[in-house]
Short mmCIF file of C-alpha atoms in Angstrom, two decimals:
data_model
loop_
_atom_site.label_atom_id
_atom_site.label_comp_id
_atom_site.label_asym_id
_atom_site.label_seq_id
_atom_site.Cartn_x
_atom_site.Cartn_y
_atom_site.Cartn_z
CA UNK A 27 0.00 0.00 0.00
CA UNK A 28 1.39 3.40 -0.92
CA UNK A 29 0.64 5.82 1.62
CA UNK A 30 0.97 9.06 -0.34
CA UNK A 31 -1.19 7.83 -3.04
CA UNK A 32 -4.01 7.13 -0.42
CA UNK A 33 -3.32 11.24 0.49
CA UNK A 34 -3.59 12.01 -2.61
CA UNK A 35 -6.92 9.82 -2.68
CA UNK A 36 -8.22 11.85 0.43
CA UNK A 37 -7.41 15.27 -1.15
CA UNK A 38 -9.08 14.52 -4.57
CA UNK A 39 -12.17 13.43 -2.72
CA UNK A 40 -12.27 16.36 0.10
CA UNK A 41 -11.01 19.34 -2.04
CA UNK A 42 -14.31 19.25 -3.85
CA UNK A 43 -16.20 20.08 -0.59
CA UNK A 44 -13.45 22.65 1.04
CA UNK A 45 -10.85 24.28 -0.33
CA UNK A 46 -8.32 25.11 2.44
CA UNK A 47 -5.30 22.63 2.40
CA UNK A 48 -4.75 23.08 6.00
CA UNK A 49 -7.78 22.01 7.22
CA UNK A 50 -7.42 18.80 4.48
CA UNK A 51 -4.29 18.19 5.92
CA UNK A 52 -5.28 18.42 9.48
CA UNK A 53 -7.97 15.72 8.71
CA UNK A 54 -5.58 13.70 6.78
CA UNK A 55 -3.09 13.54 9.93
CA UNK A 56 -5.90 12.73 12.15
CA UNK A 57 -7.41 10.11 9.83
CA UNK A 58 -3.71 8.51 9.92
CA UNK A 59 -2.81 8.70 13.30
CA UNK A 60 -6.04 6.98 14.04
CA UNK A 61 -5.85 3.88 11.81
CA UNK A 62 -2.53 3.65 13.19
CA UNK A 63 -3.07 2.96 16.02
CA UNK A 64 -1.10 0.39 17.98
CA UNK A 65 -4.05 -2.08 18.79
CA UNK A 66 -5.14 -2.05 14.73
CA UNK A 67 -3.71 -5.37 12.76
CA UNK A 68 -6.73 -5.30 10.34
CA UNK A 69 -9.00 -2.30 10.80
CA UNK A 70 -6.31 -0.25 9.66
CA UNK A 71 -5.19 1.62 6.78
CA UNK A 72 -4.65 -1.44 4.66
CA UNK A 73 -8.11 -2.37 4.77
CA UNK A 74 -9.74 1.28 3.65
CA UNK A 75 -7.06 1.21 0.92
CA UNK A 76 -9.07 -1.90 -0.35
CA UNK A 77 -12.35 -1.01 0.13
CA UNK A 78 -11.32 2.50 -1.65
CA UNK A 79 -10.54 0.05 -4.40
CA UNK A 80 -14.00 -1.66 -4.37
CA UNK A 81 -15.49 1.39 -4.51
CA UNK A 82 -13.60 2.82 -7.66
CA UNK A 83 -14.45 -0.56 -9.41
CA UNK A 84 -17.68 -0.34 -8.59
CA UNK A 85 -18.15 3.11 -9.54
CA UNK A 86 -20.40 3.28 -12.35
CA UNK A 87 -23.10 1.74 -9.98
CA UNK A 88 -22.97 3.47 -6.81
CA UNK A 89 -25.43 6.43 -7.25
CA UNK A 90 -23.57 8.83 -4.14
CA UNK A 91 -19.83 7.69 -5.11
CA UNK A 92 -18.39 10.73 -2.79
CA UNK A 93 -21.22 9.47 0.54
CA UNK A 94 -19.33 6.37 -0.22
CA UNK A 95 -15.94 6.69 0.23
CA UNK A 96 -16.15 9.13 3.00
CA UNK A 97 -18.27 6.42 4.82
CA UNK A 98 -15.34 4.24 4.06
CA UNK A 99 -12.48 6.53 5.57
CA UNK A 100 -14.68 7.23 8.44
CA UNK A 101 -16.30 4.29 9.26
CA UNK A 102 -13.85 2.87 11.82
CA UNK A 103 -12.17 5.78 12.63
CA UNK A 104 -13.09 4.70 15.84
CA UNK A 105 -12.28 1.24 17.22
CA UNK A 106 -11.36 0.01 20.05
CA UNK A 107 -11.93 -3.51 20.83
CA UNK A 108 -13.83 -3.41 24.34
CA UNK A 109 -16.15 -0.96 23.17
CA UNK A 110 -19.35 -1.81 21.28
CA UNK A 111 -19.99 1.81 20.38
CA UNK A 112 -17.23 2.29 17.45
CA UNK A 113 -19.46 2.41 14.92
CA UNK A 114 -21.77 5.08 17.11
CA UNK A 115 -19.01 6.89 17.50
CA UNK A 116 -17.17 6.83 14.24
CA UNK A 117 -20.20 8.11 12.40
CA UNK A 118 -19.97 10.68 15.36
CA UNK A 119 -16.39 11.70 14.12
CA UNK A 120 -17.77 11.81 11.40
CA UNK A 121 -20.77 14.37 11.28
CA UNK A 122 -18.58 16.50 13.58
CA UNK A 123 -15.46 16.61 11.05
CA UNK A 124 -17.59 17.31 8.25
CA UNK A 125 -19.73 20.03 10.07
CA UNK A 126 -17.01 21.78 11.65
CA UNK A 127 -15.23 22.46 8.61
CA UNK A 128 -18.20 23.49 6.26
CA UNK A 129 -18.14 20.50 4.02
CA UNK A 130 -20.84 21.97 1.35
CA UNK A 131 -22.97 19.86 -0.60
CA UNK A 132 -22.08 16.74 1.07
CA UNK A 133 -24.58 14.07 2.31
CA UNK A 134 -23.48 13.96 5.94
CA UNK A 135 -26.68 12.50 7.26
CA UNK A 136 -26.29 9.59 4.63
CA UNK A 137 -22.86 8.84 5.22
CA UNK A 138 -23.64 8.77 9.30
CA UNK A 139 -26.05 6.16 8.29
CA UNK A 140 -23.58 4.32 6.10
CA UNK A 141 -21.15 4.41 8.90
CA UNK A 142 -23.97 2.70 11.32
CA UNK A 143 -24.80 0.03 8.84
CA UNK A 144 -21.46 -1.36 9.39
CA UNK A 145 -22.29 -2.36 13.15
CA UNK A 146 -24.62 -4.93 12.41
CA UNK A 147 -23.65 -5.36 8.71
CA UNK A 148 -27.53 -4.88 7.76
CA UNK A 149 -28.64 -2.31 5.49
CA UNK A 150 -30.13 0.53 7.42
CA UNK A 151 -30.95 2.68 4.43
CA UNK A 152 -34.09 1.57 2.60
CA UNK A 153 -33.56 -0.49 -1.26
CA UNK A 154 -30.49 1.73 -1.29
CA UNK A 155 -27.71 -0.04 -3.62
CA UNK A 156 -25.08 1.87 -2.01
CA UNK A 157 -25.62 0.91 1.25
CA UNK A 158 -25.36 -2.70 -0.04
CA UNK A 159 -22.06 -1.68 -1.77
CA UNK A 160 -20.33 -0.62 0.95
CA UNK A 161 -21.38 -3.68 3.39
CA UNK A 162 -20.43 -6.01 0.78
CA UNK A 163 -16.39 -3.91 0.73
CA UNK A 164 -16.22 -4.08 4.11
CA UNK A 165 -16.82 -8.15 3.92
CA UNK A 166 -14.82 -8.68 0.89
CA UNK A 167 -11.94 -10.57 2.76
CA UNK A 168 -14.47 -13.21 4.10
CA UNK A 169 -14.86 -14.33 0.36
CA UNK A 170 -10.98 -14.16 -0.21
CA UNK A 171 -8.64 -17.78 -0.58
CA UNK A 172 -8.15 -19.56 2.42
CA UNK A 173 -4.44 -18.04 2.95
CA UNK A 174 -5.76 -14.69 2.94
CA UNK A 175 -8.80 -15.14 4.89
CA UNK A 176 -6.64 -17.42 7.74
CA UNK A 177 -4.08 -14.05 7.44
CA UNK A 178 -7.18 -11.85 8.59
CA UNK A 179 -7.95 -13.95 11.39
CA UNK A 180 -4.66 -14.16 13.12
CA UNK A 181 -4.96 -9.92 13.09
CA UNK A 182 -8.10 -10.16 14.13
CA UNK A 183 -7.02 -12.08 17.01
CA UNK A 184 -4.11 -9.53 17.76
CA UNK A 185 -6.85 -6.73 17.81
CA UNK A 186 -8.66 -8.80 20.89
CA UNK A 187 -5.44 -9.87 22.53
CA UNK A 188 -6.52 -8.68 25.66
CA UNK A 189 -9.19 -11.56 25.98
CA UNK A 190 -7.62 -15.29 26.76
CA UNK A 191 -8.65 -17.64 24.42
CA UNK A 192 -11.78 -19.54 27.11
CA UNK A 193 -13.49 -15.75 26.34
CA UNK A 194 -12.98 -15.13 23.06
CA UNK A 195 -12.95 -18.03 20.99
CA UNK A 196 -16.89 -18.70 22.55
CA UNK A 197 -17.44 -14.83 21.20
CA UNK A 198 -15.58 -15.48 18.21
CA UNK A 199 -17.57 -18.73 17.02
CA UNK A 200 -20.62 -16.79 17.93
CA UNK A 201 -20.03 -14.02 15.55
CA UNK A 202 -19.07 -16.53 12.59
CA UNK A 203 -22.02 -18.46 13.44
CA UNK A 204 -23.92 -15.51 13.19
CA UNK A 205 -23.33 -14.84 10.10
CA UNK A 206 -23.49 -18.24 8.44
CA UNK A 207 -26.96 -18.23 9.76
CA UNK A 208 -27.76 -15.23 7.33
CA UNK A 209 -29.91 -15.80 4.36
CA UNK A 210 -27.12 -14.08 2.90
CA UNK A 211 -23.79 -12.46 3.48
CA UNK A 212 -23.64 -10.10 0.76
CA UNK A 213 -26.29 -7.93 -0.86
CA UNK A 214 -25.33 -7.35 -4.59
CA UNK A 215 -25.73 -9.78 -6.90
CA UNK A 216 -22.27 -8.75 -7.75
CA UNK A 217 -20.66 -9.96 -5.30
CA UNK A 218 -22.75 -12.99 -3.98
CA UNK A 219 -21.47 -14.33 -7.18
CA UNK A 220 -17.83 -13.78 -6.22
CA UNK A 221 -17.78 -14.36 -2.16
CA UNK A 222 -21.07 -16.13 -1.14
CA UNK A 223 -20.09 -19.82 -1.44
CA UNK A 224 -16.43 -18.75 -0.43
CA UNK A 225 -17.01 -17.18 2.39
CA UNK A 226 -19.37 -19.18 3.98
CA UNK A 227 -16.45 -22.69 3.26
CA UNK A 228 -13.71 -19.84 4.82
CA UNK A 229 -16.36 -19.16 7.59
CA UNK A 230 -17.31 -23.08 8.67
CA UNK A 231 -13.44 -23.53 8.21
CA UNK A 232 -12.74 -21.59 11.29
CA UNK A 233 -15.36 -22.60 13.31
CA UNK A 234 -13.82 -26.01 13.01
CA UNK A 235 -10.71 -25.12 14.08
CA UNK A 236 -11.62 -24.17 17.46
CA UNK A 237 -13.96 -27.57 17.74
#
């Protein structure tokens, strides 16, 4: 991942909505310093790089392309593994940022409600593709090969290091199990295609490992 390309990412996107670098750049460091953080193995910059990439392959179907990505470089902003109010709080961060500064023409209430949609991975916003879209990035690495997917485990484990294994590998199993119970993982056709079947193997393929 190239770092300055994923400024120059941020500053195409927000220059359209304010024009003073400063304040750009003062978001930019922020943004950084917080998906930096020492506790983030996945939910880090790596992972909006990709779903930044989703989104520009995808862009000739998502109606509010600009709602989108800022729900993606917001939308775990905040995270912090004890808490179950990140996603509360990122699209928080969010509303706040993007009010303070005078971010014109910009959805803010929509991309708040993007950012929420992520805590249950359910889409909040009525028949609205892009609210689909975005869930579906954010799970893209459950429908990845089984080297990846086992890779994105092992962070996510890091990220809840401070729970033994007798408390979170019940939690853990819970969560997967959670989601294989779904009617479906993924909401576009798109990309039920791609990650359905995958995912759900790479899903039951963990589960068995703590059995």
């Amino acid at each position: 991942m190239d770092t300055k390309e994923l400024y120059k990412d941020w500053i195409a996107l927000s220059e359209k909505y304010c024009q003073d670098l400063s304040i750009l750049n003062k978001i930019s460091l922020k943004i950084k310093k917080k998906y930096s953080e020492r506790n983030r193995h996945y939910h880090n910059l790596e992972h909006i790089n990709t779903m930044l990439n989703l989104a520009k392959e995808n862009a000739s179907e998502i109606k509010n392309l600009d709602e989108v990505l800022f729900a993606i470089w917001f939308h775990d902003i905040i995270y912090k593994a004890r808490s179950k109010k990140n996603e509360a709080r990122s699209a928080k961060f969010a509303k706040k940022t993007l009010k303070k500064y005078h971010f014109k023409d910009l959805d803010i209430y929509k991309i708040s409600q993007l950012i929420l949609s992520t805590k249950k991975h359910k889409i909040i916003i009525d028949d609205d593709l892009d609210n689909a879209f975005l869930l579906d990035f954010d799970l893209s690495i459950l429908g990845q090969n089984w080297e990846v997917y086992e890779a994105y485990t092992q962070k996510i484990r890091k990220e809840y290091k401070l729970f033994p294994n007798f408390l979170y590998v019940p939690a853990r199993k819970k969560v997967l199990q959670g989601f294989l119970n779904r009617e479906k993982l993924f909401f576009t056709k798109k990309y039920q295609q791609l990650f359905e079947a995958k995912a759900r193997e790479n899903l039951q393929k963990e589960i068995n490992l703590y059995s």
